[in-house]
CSV table of C-alpha atoms and ligand atoms in Angstrom, one decimal:
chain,number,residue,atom,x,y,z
A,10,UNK,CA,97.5,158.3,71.4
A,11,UNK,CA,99.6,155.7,73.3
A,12,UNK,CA,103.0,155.5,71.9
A,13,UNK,CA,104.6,152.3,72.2
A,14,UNK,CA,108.3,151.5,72.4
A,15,UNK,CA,109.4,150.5,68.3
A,16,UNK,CA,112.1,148.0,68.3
A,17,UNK,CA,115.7,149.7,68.6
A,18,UNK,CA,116.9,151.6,65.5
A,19,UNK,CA,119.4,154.3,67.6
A,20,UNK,CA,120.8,152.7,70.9
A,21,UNK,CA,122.1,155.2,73.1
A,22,UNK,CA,125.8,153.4,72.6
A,23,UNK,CA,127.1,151.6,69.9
A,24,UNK,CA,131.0,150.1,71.2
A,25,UNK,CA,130.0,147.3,68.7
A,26,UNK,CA,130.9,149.7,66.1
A,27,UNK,CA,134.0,151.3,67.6
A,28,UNK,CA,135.0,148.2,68.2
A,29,UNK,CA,134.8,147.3,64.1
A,30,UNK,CA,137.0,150.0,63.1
A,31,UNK,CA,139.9,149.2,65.9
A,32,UNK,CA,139.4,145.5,65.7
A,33,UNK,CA,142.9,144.5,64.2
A,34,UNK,CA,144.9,147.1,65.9
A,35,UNK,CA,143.3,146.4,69.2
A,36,UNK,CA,143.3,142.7,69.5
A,37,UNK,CA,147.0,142.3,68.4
A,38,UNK,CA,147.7,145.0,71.3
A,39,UNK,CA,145.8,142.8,73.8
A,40,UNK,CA,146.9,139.6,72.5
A,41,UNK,CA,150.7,140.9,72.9
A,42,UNK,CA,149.6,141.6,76.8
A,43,UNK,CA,148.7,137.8,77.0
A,44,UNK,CA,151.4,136.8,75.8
A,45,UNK,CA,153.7,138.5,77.8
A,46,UNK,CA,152.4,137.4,80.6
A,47,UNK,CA,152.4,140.9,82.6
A,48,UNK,CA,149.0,141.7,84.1
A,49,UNK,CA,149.2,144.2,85.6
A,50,UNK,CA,151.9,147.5,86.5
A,51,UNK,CA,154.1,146.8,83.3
A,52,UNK,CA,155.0,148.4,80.3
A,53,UNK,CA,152.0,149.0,78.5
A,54,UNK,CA,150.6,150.8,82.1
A,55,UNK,CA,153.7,152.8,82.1
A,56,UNK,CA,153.2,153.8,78.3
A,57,UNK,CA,149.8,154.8,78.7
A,58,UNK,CA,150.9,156.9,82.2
A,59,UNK,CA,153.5,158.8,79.2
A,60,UNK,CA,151.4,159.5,76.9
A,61,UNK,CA,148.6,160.7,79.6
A,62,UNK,CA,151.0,163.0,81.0
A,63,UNK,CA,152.5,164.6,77.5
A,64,UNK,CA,149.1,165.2,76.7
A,65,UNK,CA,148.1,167.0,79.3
A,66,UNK,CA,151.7,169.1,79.8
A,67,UNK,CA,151.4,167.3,83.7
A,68,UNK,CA,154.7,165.4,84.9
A,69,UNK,CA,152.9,162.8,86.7
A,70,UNK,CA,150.2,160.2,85.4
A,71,UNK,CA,149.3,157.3,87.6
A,72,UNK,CA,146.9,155.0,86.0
A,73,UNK,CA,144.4,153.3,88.6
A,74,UNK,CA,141.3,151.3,88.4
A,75,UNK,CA,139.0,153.9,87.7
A,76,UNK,CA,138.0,157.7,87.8
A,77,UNK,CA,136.3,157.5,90.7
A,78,UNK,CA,139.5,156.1,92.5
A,79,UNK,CA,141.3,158.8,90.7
A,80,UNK,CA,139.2,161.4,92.4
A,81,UNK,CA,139.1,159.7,95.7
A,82,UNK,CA,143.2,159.1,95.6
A,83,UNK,CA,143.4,163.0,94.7
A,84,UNK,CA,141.5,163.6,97.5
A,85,UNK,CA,143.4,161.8,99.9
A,86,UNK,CA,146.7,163.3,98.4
A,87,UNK,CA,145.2,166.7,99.6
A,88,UNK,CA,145.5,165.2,103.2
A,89,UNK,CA,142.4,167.9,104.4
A,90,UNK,CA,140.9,167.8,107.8
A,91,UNK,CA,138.1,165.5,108.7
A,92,UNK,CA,134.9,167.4,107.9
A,93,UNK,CA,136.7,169.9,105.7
A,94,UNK,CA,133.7,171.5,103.6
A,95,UNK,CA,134.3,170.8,99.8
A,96,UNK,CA,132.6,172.2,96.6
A,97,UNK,CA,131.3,170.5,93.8
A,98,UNK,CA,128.5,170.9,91.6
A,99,UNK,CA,124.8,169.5,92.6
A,100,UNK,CA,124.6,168.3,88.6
A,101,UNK,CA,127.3,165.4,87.9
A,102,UNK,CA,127.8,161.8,88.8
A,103,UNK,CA,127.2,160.0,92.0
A,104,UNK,CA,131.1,159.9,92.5
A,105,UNK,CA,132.1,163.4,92.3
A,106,UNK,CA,130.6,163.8,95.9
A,107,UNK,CA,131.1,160.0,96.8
A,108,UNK,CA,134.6,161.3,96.4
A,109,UNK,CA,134.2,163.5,99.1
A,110,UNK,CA,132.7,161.5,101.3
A,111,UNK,CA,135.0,158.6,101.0
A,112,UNK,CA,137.6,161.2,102.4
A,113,UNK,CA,135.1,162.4,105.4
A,114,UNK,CA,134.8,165.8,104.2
A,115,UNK,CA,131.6,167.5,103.5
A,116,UNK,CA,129.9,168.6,100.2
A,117,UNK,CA,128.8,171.6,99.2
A,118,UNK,CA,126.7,171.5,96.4
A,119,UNK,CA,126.4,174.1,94.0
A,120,UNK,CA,123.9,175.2,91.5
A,121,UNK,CA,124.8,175.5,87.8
A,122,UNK,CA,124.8,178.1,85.0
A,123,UNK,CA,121.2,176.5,83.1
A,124,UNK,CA,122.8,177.8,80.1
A,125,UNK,CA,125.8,175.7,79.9
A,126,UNK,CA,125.0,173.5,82.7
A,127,UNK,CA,128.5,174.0,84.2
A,128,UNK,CA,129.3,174.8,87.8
A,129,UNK,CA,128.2,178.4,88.6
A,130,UNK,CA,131.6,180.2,88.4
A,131,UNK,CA,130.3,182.9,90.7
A,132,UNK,CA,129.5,180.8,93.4
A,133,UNK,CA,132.9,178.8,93.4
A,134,UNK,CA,134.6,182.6,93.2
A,135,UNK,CA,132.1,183.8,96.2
A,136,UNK,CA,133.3,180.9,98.4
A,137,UNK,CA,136.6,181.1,97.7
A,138,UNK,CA,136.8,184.9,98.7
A,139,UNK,CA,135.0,183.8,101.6
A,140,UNK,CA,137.3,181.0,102.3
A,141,UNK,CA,134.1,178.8,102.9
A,142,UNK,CA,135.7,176.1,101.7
A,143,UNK,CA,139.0,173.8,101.7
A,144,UNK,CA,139.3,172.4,98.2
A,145,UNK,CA,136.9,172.6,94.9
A,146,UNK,CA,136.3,169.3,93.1
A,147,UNK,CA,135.5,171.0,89.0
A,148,UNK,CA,133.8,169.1,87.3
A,149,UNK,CA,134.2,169.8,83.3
A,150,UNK,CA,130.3,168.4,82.6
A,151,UNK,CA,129.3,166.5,79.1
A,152,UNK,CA,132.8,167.2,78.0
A,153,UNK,CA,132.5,171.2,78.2
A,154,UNK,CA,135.1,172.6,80.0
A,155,UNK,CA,134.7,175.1,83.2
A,156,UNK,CA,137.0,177.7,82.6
A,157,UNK,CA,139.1,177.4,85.8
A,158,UNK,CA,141.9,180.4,85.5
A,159,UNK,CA,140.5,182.8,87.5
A,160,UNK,CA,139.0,179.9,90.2
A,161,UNK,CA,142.2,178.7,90.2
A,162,UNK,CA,144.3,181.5,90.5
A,163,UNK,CA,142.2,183.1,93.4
A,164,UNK,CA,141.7,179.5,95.1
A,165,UNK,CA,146.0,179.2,94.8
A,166,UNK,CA,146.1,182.7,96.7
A,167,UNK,CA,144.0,181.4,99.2
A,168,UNK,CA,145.1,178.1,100.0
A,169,UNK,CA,142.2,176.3,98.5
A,170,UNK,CA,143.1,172.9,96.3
A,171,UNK,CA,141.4,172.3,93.0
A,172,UNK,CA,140.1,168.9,91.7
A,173,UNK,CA,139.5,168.9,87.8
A,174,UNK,CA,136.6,165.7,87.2
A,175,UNK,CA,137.8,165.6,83.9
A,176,UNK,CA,136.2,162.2,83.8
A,177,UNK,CA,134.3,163.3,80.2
A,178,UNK,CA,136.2,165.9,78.9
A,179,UNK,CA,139.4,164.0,77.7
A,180,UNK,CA,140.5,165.6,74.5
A,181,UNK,CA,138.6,168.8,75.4
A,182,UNK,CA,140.2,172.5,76.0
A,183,UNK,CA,139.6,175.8,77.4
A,184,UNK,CA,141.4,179.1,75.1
A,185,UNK,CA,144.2,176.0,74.0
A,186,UNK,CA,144.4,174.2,77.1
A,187,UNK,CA,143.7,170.6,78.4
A,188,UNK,CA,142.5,169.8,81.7
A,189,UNK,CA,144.8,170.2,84.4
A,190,UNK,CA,146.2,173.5,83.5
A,191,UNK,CA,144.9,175.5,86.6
A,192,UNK,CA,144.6,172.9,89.2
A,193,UNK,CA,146.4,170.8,91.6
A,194,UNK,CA,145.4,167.1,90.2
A,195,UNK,CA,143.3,166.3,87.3
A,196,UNK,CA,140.8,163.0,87.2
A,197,UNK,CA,140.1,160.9,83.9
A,198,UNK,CA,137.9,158.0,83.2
A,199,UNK,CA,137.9,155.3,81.2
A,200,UNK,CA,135.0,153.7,81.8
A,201,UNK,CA,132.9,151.9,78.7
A,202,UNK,CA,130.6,155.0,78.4
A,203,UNK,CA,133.2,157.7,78.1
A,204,UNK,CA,134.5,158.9,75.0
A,205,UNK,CA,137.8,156.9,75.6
A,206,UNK,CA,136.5,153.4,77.0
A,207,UNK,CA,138.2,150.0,78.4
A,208,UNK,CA,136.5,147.3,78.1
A,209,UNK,CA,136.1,147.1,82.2
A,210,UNK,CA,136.8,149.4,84.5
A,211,UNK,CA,140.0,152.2,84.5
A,212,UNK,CA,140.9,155.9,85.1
A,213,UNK,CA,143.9,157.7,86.0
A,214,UNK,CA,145.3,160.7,88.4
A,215,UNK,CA,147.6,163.8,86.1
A,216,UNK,CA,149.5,165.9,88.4
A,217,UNK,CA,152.3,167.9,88.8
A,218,UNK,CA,152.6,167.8,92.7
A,219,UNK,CA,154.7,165.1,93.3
A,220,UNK,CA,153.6,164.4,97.0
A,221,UNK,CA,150.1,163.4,95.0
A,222,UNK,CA,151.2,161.9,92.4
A,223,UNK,CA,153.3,159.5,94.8
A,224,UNK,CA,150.7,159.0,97.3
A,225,UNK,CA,148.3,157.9,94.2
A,226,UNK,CA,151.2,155.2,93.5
A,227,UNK,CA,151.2,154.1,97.2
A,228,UNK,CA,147.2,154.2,97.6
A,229,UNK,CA,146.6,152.1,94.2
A,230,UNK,CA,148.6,149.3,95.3
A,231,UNK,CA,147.9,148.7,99.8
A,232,UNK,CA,150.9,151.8,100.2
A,233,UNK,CA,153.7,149.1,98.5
A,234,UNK,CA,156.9,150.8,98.7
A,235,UNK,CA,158.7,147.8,97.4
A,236,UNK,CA,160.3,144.9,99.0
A,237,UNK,CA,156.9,143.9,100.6
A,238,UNK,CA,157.7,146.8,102.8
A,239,UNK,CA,153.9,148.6,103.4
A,240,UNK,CA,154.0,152.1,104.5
A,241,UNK,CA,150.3,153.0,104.4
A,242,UNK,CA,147.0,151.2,104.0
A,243,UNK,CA,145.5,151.4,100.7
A,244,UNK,CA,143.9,149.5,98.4
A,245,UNK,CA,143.9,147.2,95.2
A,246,UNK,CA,143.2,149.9,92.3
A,247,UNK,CA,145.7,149.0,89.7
A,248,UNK,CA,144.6,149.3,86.3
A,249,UNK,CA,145.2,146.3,83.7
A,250,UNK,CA,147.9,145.5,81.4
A,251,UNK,CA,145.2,144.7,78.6
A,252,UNK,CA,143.0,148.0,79.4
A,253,UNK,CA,146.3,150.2,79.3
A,254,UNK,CA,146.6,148.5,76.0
A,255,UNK,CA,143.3,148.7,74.5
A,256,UNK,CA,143.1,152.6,75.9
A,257,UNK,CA,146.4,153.4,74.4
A,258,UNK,CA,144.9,152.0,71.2
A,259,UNK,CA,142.2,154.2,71.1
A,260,UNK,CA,143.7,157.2,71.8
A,261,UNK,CA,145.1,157.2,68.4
A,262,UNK,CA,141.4,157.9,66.9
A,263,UNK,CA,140.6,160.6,69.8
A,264,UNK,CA,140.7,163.2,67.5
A,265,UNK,CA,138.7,161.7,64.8
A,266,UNK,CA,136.2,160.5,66.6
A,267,UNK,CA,136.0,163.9,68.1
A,268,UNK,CA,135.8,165.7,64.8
A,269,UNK,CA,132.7,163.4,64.2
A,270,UNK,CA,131.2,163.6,67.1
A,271,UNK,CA,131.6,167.7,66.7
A,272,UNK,CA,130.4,167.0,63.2
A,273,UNK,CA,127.1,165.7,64.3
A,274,UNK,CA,126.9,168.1,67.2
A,275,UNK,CA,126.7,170.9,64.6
A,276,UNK,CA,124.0,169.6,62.7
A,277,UNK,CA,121.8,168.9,66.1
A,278,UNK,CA,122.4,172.5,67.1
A,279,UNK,CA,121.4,174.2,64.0
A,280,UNK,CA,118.6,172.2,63.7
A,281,UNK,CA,117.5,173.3,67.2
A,282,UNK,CA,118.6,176.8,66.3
A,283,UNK,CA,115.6,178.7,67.2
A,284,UNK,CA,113.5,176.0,68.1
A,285,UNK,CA,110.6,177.3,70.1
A,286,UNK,CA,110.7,174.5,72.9
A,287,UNK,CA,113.8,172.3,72.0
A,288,UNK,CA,117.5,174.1,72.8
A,289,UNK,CA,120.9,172.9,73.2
A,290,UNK,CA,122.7,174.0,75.6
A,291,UNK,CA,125.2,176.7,75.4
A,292,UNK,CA,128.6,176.0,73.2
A,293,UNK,CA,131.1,178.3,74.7
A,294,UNK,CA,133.0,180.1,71.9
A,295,UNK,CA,136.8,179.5,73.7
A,296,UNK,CA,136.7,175.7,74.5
A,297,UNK,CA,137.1,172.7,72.5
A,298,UNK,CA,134.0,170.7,73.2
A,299,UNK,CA,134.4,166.9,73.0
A,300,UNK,CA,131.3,166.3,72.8
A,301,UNK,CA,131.1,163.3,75.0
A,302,UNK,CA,127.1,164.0,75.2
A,303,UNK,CA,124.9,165.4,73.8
A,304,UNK,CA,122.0,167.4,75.7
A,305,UNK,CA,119.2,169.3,75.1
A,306,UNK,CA,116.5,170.8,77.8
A,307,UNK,CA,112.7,170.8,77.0
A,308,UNK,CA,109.9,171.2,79.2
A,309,UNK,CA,108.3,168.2,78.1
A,310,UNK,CA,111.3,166.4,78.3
A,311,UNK,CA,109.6,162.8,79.6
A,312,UNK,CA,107.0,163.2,76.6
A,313,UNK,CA,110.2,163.6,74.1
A,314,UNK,CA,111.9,160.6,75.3
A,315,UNK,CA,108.9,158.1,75.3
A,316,UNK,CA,108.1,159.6,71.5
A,317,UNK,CA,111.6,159.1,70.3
A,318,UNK,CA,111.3,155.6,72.1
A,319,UNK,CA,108.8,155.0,70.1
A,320,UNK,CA,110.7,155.9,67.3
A,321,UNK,CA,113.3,153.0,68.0
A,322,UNK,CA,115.7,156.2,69.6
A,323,UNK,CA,117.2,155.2,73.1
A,324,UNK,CA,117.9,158.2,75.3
A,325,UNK,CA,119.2,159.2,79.0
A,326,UNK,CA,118.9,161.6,81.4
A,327,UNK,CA,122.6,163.0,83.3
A,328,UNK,CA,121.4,163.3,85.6
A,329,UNK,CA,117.7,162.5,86.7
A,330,UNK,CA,118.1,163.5,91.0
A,331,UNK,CA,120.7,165.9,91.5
A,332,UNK,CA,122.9,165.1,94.2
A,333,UNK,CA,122.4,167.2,96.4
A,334,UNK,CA,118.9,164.8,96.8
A,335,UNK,CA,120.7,161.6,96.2
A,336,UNK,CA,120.2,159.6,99.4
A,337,UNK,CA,123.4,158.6,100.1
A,338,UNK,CA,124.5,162.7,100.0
A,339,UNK,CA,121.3,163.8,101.9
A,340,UNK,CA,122.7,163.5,105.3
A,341,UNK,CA,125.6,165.5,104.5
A,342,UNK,CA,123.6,169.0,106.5
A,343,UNK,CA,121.7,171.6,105.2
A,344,UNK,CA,121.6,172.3,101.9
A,345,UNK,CA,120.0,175.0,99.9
A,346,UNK,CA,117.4,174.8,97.3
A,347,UNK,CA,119.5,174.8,94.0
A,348,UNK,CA,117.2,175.9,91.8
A,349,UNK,CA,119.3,175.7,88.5
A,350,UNK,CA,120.0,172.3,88.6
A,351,UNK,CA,116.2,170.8,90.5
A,352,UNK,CA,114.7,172.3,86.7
A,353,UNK,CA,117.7,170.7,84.6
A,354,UNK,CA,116.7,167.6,86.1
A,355,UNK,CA,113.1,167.6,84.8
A,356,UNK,CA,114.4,169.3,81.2
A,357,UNK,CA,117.4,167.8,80.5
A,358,UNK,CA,118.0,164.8,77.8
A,359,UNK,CA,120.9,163.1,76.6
A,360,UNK,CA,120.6,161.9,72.7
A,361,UNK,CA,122.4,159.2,71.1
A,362,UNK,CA,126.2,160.7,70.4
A,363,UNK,CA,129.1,158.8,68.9
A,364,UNK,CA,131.7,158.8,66.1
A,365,UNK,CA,129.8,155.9,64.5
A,366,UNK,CA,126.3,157.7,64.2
A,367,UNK,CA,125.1,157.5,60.0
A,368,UNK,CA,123.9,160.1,58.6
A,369,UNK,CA,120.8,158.5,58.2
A,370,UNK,CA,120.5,158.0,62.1
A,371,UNK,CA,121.1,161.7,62.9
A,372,UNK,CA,118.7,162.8,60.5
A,373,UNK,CA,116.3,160.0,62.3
A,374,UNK,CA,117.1,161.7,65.2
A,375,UNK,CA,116.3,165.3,64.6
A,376,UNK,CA,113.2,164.5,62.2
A,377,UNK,CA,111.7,162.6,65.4
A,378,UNK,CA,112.2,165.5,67.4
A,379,UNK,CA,111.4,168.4,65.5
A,380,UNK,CA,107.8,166.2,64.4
A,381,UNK,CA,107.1,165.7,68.0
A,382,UNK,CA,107.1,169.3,68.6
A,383,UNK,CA,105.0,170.1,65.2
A,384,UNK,CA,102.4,167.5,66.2
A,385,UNK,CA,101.5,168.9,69.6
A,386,UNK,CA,102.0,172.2,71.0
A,387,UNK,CA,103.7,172.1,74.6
A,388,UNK,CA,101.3,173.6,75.9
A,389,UNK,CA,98.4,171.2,75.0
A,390,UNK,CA,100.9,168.6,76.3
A,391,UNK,CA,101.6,169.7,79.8
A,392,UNK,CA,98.4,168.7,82.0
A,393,UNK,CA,98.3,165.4,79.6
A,394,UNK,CA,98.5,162.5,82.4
A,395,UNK,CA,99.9,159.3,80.5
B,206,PLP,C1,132.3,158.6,84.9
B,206,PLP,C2,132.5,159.7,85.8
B,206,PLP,C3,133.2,159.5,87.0
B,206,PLP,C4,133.7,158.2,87.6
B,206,PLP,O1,134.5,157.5,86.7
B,206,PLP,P1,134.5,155.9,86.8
B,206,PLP,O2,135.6,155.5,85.9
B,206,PLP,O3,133.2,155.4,86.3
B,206,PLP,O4,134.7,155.5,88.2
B,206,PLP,C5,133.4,160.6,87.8
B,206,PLP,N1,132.9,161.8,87.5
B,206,PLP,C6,132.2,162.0,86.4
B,206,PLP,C7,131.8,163.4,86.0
B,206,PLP,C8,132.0,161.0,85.5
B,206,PLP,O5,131.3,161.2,84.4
């Protein structure tokens, strides 16, 4: 049976309809940037940088052009020998090594827990006691956090710097805590596809070192220090007057977009509960989840997502080739087989997740799925070649 792709009932992302229920609130905030006349580095930058920093209990916030600049500025702030050897898990984003390699430092990937998908805390813990590394870039994946107390606290003892990618887990916590509580600078995103988006590019640095937190001002702007006066090279990074805006805007409705996103994450789990070849991935009972995605694993996982294609239901894959075999990362040495993460990336599948999802469109989602594994057993499926 060839199943062809049904015009789009459930895209993957619908900003459209964020963008309905904001409409009023957000346009006079831009508009007021236009008409002020201040593009960039002005009030509404500095309130966002405030509120940024409240929220997270930091005392520095330094709003720059986007997360991965964030990450690379934190990086830079750590000021680590060329070739230092840095961890960071094989299953995120191109730029959570990119990062790393901006700075001439050298990944180490690491394999993940398959239940959870997070950073395999043993492994961080084993090369921290072994001192096998210089600095640990955490990366808090789908918007689930890693529970960093005890990697930070033994990393701290040891010298090691921690890097929290908190990139998709704004508005998430771990037993009551944001990101940033057990590190030394914390990285957000606010690109289009995160759970807090501009509409462009933007991200920002939290801190409470203030030798980071000041280099980050220096980097984002070609090391300004005022008067014209330049006391290191850096770079153009600055984040817009009008994004700062349309963020701070937004962050008014984090938490009830999260409740519905958390909302429709329950009803996906328990109707996955069980399932004999469908599973969500592990919801750790201390954290606040922010559900920025959600993903399940399934062994047939291509044959799901050309059936719910076919269904008008976009998907996506985070991630498809684990960095460790990205090519950009492959010449970084000799890295291991990671086997955790080489399966996630033939299981795993990202479904359609936002605030703005009817109830009609979840239940479309999870009737697809749970009739695609009904029609034909798994097993029947796996040698099938189209
Ligand atoms: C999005 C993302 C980044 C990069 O953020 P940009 O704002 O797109 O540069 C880094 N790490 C992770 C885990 C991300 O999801």
């Amino acid at each position: 049976m060839a199943e062809t792709q049904a015009p789009v009932r459930v895209p993957f992302m619908r900003t459209d309809r964020q963008f309905a229920a904001i409409r009023d609130a957000a346009t006079a905030a831009m508009l007021s940037v236009l008409e002020s006349g201040r593009a960039l580095q002005g009030p509404a930058t500095e309130r966002l940088e405030a509120r940024l920093a409240r929220m997270h209990n930091l005392k520095h916030a330094v709003a720059v052009n986007s997360g991965t600049d964030a990450l690379i500025f934190a990086l830079v702030g750590l000021d680590l020998p060329e070739g230092s050897p840095v961890a960071v898990p094989a299953l995120s984003f191109i730029a959570s090594a990119s990062a790393i390699l901006h700075v001439r430092c050298r990944p180490v990937f690491l394999d993940v827990d398959p239940e959870t998908m997070l950073m395999d805390a043993g492994a961080v813990l084993d090369l921290i006691d072994r001192r096998a590394v210089r600095a640990i870039v955490a990366v808090h994946l789908y918007g689930q956090m890693l529970d960093l107390e005890e990697i930070g606290r033994r990393a701290r003892e040891r010298g090691i710097a921690v890097i929290e990618d908190a990139a998709q887990a704004l508005g998430s916590s771990c037993r009551g805590r944001p990101p940033g509580a057990h590190s030394d600078a914390t990285c957000l995103s606010f690109d289009p596809t995160k759970v807090i988006g501009a509409c462009g590019s933007g991200g920002a640095l939290l801190t409470n070192d203030p030798r980071i937190a000041e280099s980050a001002r220096l980097l984002r702007y070609h090391g300004h220090a005022g008067n014209r006066v330049y006391t290191r090279v850096g770079f153009n990074s600055q984040m817009d007057e009008i994004q700062a805006a349309l963020i701070d805007v937004k962050l008014d409705h984090l938490e009830e977009w999260q409740a519905a996103r958390a909302a429709i994450a329950a009803r996906f789990q328990e109707a996955f509960t069980g399932h004999e070849h469908v599973r969500g991935l592990r919801i750790l009972p201390d954290r606040v989840h922010n559900f920025h995605k959600f993903v399940v694993a399934t062994p047939d996982r291509d044959g799901l997502q050309r059936h719910l294609a076919s269904q008008g239901i976009q998907t996506s894959i985070h991630y498809a080739v684990p960095l460790h075999q990205q090519p950009c990362c492959a010449a970084t040495g000799n890295q291991p087989a990671l086997p955790h993460v080489e399966a996630a990336a033939q299981t795993i599948l990202s479904l359609p997740m936002y605030a703005e999802l009817t109830r009609d469109e979840v239940d479309h989602i999870v009737g697809t799925i749970l009739d695609f594994s009904r029609a034909a057993p798994l097993t029947a499926r796996a040698g099938s070649a189209d």
